[in-house]
CSV table of C-alpha atoms and ligand atoms in Angstrom, one decimal:
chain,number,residue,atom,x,y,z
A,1,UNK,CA,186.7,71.6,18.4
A,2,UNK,CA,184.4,74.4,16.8
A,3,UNK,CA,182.0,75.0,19.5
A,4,UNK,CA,185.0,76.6,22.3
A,5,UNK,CA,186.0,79.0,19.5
A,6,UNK,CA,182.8,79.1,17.9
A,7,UNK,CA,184.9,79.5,14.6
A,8,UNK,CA,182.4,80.7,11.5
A,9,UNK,CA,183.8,79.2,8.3
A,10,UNK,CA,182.1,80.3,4.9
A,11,UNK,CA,181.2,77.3,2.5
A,12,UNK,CA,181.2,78.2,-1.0
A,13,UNK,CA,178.5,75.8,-2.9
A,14,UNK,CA,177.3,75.0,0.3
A,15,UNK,CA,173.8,74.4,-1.5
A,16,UNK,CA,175.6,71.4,-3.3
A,17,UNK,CA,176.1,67.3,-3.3
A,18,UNK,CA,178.8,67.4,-1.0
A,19,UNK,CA,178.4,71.0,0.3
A,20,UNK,CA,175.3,70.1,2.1
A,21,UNK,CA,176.5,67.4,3.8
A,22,UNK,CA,179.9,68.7,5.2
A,23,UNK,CA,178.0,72.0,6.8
A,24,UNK,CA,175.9,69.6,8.2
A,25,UNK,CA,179.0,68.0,10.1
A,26,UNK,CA,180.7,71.6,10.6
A,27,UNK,CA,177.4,72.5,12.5
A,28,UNK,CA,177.7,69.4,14.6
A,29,UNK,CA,180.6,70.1,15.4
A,30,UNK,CA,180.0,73.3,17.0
A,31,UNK,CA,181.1,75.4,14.0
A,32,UNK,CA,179.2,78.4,12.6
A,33,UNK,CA,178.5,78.2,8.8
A,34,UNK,CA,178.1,80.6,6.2
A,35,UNK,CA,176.7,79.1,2.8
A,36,UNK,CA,177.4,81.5,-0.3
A,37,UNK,CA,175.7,79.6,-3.2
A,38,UNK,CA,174.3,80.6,-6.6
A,39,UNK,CA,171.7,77.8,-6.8
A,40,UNK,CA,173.2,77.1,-10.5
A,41,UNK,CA,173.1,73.3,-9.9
A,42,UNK,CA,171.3,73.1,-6.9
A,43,UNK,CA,168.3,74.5,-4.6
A,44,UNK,CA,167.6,76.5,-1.4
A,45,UNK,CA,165.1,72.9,-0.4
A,46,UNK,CA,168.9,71.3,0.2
A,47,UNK,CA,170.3,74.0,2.7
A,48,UNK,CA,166.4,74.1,4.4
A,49,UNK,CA,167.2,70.5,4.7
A,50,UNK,CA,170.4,70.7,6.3
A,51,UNK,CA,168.5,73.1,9.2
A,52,UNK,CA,166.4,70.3,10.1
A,53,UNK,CA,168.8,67.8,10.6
A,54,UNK,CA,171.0,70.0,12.4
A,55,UNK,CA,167.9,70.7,15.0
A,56,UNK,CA,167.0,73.9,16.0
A,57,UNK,CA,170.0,75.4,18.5
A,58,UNK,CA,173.1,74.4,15.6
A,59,UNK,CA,170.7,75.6,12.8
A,60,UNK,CA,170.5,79.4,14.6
A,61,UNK,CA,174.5,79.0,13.7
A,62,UNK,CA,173.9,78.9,9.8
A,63,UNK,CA,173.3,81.3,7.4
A,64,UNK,CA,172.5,81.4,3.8
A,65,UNK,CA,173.5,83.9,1.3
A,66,UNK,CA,172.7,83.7,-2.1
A,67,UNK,CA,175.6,85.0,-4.5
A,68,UNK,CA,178.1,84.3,-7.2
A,69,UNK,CA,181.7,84.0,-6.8
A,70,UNK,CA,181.5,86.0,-10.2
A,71,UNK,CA,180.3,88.9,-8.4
A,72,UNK,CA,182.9,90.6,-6.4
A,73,UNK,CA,180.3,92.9,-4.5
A,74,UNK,CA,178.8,89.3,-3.8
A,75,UNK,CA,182.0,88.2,-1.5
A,76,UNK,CA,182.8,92.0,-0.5
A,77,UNK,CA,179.7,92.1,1.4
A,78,UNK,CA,180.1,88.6,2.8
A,79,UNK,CA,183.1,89.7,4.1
A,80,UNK,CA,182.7,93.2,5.1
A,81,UNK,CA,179.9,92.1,7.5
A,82,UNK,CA,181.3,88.7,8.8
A,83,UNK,CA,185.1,87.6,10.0
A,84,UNK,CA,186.1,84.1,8.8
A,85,UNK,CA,187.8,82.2,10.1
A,86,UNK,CA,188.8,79.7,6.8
A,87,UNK,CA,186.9,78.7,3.5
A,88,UNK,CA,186.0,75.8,2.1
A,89,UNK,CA,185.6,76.2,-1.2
A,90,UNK,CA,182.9,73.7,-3.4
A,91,UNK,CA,181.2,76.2,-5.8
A,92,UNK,CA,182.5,75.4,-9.2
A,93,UNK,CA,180.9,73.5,-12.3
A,94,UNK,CA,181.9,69.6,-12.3
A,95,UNK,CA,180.2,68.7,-15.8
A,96,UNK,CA,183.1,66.6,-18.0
A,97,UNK,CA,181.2,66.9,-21.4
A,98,UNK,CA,179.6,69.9,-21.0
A,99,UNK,CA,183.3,71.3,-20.2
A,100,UNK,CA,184.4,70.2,-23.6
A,101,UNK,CA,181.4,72.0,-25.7
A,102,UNK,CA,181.1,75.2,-23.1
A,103,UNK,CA,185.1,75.3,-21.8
A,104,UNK,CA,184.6,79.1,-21.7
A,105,UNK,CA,181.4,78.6,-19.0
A,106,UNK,CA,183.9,76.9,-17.6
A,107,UNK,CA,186.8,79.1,-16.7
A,108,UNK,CA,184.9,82.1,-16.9
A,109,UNK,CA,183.0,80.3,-13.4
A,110,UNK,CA,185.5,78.5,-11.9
A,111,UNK,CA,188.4,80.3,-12.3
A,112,UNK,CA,187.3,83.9,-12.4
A,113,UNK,CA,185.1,82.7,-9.5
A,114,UNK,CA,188.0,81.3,-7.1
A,115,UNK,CA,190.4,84.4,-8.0
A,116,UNK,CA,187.7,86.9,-7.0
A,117,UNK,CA,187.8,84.7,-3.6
A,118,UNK,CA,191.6,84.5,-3.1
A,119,UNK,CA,191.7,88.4,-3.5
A,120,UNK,CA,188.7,89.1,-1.3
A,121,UNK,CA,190.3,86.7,1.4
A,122,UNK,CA,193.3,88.3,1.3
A,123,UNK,CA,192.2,91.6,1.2
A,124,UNK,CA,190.1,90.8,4.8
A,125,UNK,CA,193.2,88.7,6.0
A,126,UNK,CA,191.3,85.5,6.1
A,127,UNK,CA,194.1,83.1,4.8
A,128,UNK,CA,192.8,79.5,5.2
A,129,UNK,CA,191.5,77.6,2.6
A,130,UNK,CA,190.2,74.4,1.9
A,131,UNK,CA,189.6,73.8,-1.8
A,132,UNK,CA,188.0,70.9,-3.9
A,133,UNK,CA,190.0,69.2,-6.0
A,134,UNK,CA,189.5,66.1,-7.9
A,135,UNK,CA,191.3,63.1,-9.0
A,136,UNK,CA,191.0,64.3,-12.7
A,137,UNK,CA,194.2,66.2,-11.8
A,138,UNK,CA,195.7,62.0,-12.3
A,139,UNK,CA,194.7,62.1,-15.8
A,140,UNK,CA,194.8,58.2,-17.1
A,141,UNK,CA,197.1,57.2,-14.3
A,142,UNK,CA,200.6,55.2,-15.3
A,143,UNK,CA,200.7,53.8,-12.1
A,144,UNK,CA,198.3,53.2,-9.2
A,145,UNK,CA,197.4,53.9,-6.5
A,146,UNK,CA,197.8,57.5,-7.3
A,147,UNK,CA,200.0,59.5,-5.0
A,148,UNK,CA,200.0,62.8,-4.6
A,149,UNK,CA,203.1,63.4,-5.7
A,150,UNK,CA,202.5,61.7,-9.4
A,151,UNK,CA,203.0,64.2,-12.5
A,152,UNK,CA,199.9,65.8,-12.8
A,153,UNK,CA,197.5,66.3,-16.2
A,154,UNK,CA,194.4,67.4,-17.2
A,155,UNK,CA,192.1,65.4,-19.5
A,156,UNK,CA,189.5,67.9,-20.3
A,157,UNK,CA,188.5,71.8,-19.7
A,158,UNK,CA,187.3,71.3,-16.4
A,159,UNK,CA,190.2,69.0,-15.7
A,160,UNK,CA,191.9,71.7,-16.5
A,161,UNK,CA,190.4,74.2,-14.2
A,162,UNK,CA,191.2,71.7,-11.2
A,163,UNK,CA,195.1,71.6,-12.3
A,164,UNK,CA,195.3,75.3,-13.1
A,165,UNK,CA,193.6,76.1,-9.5
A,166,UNK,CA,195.8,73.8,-7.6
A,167,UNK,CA,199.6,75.9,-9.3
A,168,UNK,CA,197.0,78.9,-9.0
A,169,UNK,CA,197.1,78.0,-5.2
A,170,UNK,CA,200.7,77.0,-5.1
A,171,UNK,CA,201.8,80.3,-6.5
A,172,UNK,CA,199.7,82.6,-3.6
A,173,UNK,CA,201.4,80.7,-1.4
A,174,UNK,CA,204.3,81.0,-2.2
A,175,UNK,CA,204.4,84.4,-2.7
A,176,UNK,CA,203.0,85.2,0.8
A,177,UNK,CA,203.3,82.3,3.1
A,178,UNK,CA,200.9,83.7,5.6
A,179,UNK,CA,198.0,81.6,3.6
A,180,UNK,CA,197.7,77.8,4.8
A,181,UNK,CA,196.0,76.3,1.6
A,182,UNK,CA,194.8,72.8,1.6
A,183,UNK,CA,193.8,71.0,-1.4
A,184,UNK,CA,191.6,67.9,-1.2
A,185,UNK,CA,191.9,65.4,-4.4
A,186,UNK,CA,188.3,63.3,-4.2
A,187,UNK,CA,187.7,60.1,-6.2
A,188,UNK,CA,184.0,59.7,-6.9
A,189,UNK,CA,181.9,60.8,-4.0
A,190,UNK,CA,178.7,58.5,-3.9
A,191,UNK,CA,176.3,57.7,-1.1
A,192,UNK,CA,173.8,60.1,0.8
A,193,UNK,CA,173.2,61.1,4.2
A,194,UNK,CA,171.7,58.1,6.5
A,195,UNK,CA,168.6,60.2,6.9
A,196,UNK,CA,167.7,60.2,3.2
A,197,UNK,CA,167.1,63.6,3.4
A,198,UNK,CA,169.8,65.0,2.2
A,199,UNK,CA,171.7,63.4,-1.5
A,200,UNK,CA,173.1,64.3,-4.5
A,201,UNK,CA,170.2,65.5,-7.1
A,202,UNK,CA,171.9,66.3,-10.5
A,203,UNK,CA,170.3,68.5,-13.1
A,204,UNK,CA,168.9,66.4,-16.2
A,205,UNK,CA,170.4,63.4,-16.9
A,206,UNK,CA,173.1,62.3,-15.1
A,207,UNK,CA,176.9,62.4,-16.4
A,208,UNK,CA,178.1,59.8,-13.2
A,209,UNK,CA,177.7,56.5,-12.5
A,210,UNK,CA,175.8,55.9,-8.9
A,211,UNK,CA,173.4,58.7,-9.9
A,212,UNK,CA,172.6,57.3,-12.9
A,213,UNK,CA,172.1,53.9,-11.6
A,214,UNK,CA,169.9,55.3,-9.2
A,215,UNK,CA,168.1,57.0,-11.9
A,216,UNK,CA,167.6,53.5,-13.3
A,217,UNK,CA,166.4,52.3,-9.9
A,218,UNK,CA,163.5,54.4,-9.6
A,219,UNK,CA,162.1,54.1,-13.1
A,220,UNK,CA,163.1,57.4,-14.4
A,221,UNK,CA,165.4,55.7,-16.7
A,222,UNK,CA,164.6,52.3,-18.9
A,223,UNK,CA,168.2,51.1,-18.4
A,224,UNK,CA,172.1,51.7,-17.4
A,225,UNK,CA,174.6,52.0,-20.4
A,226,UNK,CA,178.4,50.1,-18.7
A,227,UNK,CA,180.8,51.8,-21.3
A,228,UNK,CA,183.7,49.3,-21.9
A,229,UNK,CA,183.3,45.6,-21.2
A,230,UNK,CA,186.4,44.7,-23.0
A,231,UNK,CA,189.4,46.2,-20.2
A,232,UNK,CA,192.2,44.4,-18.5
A,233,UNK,CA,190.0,44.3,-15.6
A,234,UNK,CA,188.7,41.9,-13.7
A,235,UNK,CA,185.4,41.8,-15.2
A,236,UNK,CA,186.2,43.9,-18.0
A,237,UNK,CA,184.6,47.4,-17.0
A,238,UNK,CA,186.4,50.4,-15.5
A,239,UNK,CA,187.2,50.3,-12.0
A,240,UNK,CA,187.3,53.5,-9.7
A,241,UNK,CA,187.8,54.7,-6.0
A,242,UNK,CA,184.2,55.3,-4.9
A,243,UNK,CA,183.9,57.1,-1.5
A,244,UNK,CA,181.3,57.7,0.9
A,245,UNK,CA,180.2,61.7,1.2
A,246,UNK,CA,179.8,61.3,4.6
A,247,UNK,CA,183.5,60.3,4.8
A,248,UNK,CA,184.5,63.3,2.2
A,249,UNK,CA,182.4,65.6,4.8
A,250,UNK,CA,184.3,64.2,7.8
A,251,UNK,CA,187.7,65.0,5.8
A,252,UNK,CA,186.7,68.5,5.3
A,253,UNK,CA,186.8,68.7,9.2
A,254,UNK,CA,190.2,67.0,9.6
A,255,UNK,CA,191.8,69.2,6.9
A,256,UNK,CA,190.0,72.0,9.0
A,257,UNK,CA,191.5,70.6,12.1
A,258,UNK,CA,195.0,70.6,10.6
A,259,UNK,CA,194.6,74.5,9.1
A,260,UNK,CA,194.0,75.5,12.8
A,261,UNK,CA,196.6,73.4,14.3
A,262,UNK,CA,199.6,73.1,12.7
A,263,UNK,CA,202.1,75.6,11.9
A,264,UNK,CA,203.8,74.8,8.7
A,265,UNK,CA,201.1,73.9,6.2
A,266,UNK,CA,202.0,75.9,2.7
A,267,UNK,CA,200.2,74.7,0.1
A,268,UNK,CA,199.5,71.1,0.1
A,269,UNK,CA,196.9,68.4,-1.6
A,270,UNK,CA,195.5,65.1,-0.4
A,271,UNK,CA,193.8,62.6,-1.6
A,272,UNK,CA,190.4,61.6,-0.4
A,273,UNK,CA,189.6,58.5,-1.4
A,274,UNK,CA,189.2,54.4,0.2
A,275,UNK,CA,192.2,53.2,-1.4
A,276,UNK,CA,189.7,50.2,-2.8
A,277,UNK,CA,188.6,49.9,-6.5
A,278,UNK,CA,185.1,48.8,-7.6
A,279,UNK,CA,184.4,47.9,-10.8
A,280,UNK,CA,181.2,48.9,-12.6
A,281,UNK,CA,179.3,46.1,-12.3
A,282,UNK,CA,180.7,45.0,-9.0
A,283,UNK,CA,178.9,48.6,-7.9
A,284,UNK,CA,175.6,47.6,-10.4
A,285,UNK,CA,175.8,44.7,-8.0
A,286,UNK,CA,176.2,46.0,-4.9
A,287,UNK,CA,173.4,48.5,-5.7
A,288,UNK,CA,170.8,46.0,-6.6
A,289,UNK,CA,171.5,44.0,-3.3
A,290,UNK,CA,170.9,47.2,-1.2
A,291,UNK,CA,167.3,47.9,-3.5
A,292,UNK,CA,166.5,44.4,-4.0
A,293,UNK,CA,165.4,45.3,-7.4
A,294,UNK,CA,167.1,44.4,-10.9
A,295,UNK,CA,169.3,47.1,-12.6
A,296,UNK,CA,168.9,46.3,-16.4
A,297,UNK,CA,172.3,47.0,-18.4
A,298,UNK,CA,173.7,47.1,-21.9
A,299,UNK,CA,176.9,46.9,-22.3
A,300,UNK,CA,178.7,49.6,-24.6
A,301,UNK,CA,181.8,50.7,-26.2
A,302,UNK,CA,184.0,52.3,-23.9
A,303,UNK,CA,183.4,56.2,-23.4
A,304,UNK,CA,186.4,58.3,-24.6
A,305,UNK,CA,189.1,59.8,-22.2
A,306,UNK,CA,187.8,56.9,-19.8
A,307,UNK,CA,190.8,55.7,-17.4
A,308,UNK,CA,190.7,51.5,-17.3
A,309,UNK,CA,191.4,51.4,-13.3
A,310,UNK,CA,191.9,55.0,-10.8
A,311,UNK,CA,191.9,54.5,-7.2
A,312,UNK,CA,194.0,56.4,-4.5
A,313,UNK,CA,196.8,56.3,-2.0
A,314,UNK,CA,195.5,56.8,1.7
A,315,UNK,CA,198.4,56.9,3.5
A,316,UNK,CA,199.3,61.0,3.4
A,317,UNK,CA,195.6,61.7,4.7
A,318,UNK,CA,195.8,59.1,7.0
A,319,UNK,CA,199.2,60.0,8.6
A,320,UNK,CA,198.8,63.9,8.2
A,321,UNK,CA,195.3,64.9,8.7
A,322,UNK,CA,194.8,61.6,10.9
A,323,UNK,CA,191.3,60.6,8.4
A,324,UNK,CA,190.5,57.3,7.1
A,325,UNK,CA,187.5,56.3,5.1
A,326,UNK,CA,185.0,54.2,7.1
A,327,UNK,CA,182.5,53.2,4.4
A,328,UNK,CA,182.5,50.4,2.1
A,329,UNK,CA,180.1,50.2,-0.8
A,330,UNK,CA,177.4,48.3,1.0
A,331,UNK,CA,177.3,51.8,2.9
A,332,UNK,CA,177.2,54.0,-0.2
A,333,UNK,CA,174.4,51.8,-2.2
A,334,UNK,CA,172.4,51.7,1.4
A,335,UNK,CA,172.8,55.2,1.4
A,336,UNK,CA,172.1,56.1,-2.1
A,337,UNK,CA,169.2,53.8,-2.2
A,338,UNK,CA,167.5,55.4,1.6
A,339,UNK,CA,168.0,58.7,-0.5
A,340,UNK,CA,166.6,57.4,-3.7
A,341,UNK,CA,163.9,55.4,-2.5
A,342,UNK,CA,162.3,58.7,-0.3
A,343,UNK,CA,163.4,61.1,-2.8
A,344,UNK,CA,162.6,59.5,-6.5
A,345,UNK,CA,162.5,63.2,-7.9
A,346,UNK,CA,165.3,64.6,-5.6
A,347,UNK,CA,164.6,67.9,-4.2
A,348,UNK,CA,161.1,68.3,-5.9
A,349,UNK,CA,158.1,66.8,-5.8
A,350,UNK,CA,157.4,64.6,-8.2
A,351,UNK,CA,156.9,66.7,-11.5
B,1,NAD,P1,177.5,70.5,-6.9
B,1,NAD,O1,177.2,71.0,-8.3
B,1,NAD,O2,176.4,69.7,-6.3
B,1,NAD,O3,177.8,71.7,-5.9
B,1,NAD,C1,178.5,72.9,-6.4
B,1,NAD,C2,177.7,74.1,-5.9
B,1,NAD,O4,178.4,75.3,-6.3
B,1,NAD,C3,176.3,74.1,-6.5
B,1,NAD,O5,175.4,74.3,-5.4
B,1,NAD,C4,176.3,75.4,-7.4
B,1,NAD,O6,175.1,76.0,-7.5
B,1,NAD,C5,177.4,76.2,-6.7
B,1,NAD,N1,178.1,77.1,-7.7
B,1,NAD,C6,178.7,76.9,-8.9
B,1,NAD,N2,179.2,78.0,-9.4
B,1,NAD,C7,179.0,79.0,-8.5
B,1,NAD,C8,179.4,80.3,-8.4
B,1,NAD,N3,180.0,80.9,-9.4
B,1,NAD,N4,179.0,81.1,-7.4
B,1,NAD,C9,178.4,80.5,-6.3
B,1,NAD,N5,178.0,79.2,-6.3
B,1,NAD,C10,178.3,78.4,-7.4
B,1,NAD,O7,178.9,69.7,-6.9
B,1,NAD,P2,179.5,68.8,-5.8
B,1,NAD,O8,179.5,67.4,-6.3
B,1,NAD,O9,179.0,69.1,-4.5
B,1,NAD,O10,181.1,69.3,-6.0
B,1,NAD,C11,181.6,70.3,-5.2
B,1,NAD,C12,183.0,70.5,-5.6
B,1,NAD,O11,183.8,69.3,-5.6
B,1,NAD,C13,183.2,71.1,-7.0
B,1,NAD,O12,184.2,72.0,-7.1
B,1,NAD,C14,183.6,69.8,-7.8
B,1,NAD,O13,184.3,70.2,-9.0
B,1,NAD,C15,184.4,69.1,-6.8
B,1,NAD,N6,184.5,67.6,-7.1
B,1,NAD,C16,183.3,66.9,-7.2
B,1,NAD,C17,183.4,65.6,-7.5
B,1,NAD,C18,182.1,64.8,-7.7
B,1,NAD,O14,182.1,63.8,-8.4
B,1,NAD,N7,181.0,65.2,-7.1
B,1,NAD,C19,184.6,65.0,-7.6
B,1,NAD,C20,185.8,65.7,-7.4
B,1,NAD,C21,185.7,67.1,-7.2
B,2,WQD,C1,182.6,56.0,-13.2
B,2,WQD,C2,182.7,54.8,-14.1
B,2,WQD,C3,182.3,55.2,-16.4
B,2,WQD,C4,178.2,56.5,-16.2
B,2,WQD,C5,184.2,61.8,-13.0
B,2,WQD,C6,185.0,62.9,-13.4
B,2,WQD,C7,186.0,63.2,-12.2
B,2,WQD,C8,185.3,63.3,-10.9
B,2,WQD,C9,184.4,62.2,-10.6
B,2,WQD,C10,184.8,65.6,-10.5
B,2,WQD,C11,183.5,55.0,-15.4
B,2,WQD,C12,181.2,54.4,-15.9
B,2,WQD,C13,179.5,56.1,-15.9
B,2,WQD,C14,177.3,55.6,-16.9
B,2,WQD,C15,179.1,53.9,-16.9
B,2,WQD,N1,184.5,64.5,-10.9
B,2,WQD,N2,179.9,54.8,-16.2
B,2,WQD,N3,177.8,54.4,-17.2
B,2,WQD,O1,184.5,59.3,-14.9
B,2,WQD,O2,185.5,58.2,-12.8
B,2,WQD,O3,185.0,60.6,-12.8
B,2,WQD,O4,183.5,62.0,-11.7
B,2,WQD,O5,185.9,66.0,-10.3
B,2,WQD,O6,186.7,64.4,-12.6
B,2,WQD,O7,185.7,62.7,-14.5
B,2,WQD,O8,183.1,59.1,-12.8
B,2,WQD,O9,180.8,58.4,-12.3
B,2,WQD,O10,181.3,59.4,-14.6
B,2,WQD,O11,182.2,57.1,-14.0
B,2,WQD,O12,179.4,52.8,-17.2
B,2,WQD,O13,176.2,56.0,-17.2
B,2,WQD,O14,181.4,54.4,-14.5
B,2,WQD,O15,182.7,54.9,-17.7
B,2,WQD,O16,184.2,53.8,-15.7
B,2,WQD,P1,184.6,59.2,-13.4
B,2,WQD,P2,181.8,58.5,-13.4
């Protein structure tokens, strides 16, 4: 679809986990990227690595910018120089507990940060956005699968951020109803590339569960703490909607797809998700069969604000932005463990 038009979509935390793997697909598919990234959780080795594995002619189509969302100037020279088409918009802080201790850190960046972009957009008429939402905005579900439609609540400050920024986007809409705003509600994005180039490479020690684990599978860490062995589950730990980033890249494209093509967007969130829940140690399992290596555990108390089961309704992606998730999690711990396995120290070399 891209290359006719030869649209040029800005990416904000392009630099990121799942950043770097959706401009990857937005170059294969013909589009030209703009990256605007701080490099606050991630490094200029990740975007060098997307060139590569774009080749040579689709990597001429990217550029890299480095710059806070923060910074006004930042996106008014972005703009000024460059027409966009749409934005997808990643950059944001996505740290539960450190949300709790730092919540102002956490506004101050992802809120400030996205309504500097909405008035910038504006201001240069570029009124299609794509923006990262999460399935926090479920709280501790009632019910699942989790529809979009569900009552939504925020657990923590950064939950918070994600619900605020979805009425946030509601409201612009509203008020001029030239903007086409989509809002994508991912589960837990796991899995790498199938190069192994490319992956997610947190910052100290990992807050999620498949990065941890791979942590664990390298050496870096002795062992994986499972918190809560004692819910109504079927093996007693948590169970969650785990989804392939290469299948949360390709539904960045569709919701692209749908901003271009249809007329009567508004404002309007899906979930991006498998609609299948893994437990934890279904995934501890599934992990050590793709690595062929032991993952010692220890089974602890239950870590507070923890949902027992979250997992998502497909069937509004699927019907309206025509996107189904093709990975299972033999995929993702293939995946994570190709990425792992070449990568033990992510991005650097080891230190
Ligand atoms: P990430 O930390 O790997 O990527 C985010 C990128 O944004 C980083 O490269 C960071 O340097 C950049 N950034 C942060 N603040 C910035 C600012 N003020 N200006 C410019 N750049 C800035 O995270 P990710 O996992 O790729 O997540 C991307 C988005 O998806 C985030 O908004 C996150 O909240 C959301 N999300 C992530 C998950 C997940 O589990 N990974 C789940 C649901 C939603
Ligand atoms: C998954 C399961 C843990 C680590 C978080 C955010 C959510 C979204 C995705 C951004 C849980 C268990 C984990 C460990 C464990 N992010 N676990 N040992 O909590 O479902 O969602 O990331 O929007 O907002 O809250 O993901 O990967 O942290 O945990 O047993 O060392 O693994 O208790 O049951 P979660 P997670």
């Amino acid at each position: 679809m891209g290359s006719e038009f030869c649209k040029r979509i800005l990416v904000t935390g392009g630099a990121g986990f799942i950043g770097t793997h959706t401009v990857l697909q937005l170059l294969k598919d013909g589009f030209h990227v703009t990256v605007v990234d701080n490099l606050d959780n991630s490094v200029e080795e990740a975007v060098d690595r997307v060139r590569i594995l774009a080749g040579e002619d689709l990597s001429r189509n990217l550029v890299f910018s480095i710059g806070d969302l923060r910074n006004k100037s930042d996106l008014e020279k972005l703009f000024s120089e460059t027409r966009f088409e749409a934005v997808i918009h990643f950059a944001g802080l996505k740290a539960v507990g450190e949300s709790v201790a730092k919540p102002m850190r956490y506004f101050d960046n992802n809120l400030v940060g996205t309504l500097n972009l909405y008035e910038i957009m504006g201001k240069y008429g570029c009124k299609k956005m794509v923006f990262s939402s999460s399935a926090t905005v479920y709280g501790q579900p009632e019910k699942i699968p989790c529809v979009e439609d569900f009552d939504l609540k925020a657990m923590n400050p950064y939950g918070r951020t994600k619900l605020f920024l979805e009425e946030i986007a509601r409201d612009i809409q509203k008020a001029d109803p030239e903007w086409k705003i989509i809002l994508l509600r991912y589960f837990n994005p796991v899995g790498a590339h199938e190069s192994g180039q490319i992956g997610e490479d947190p910052k100290g020690i990992p807050n999620n569960l498949m990065p941890y684990i791979e942590r664990v599978a390298v050496g870096r860490l002795p062992e994986l703490n499972v918190y809560g062995h004692d819910y109504p589950t079927k093996d007693g730990s948590a169970v969650r909607d785990y989804i392939h980033v290469m299948d949360l890249a390709d539904g960045h494209l569709a919701a692209l797809r749908k901003l271009f093509t249809a007329d009567e967007i508004g404002c309007v969130a899906y979930n991006l998700g498998t609609g299948r829940g893994t437990s934890v140690l279904e995934m501890v399992a599934a992990f050590e069969k793709a690595a062929g290596k032991k993952i010692p555990v220890k089974l602890c108390d239950r870590r507070h604000g923890d949902a027992t089961a979250v997992y998502a309704s497909t069937e509004k992606a699927q019907k309206e932005l025509n996107w189904k998730a093709k990975y299972g999690i033999e995929e993702m711990c293939r995946d994570q463990w190709n990425w792992a396995s070449k990568n033990p120290y992510g991005y650097q070399s080891k230190p």
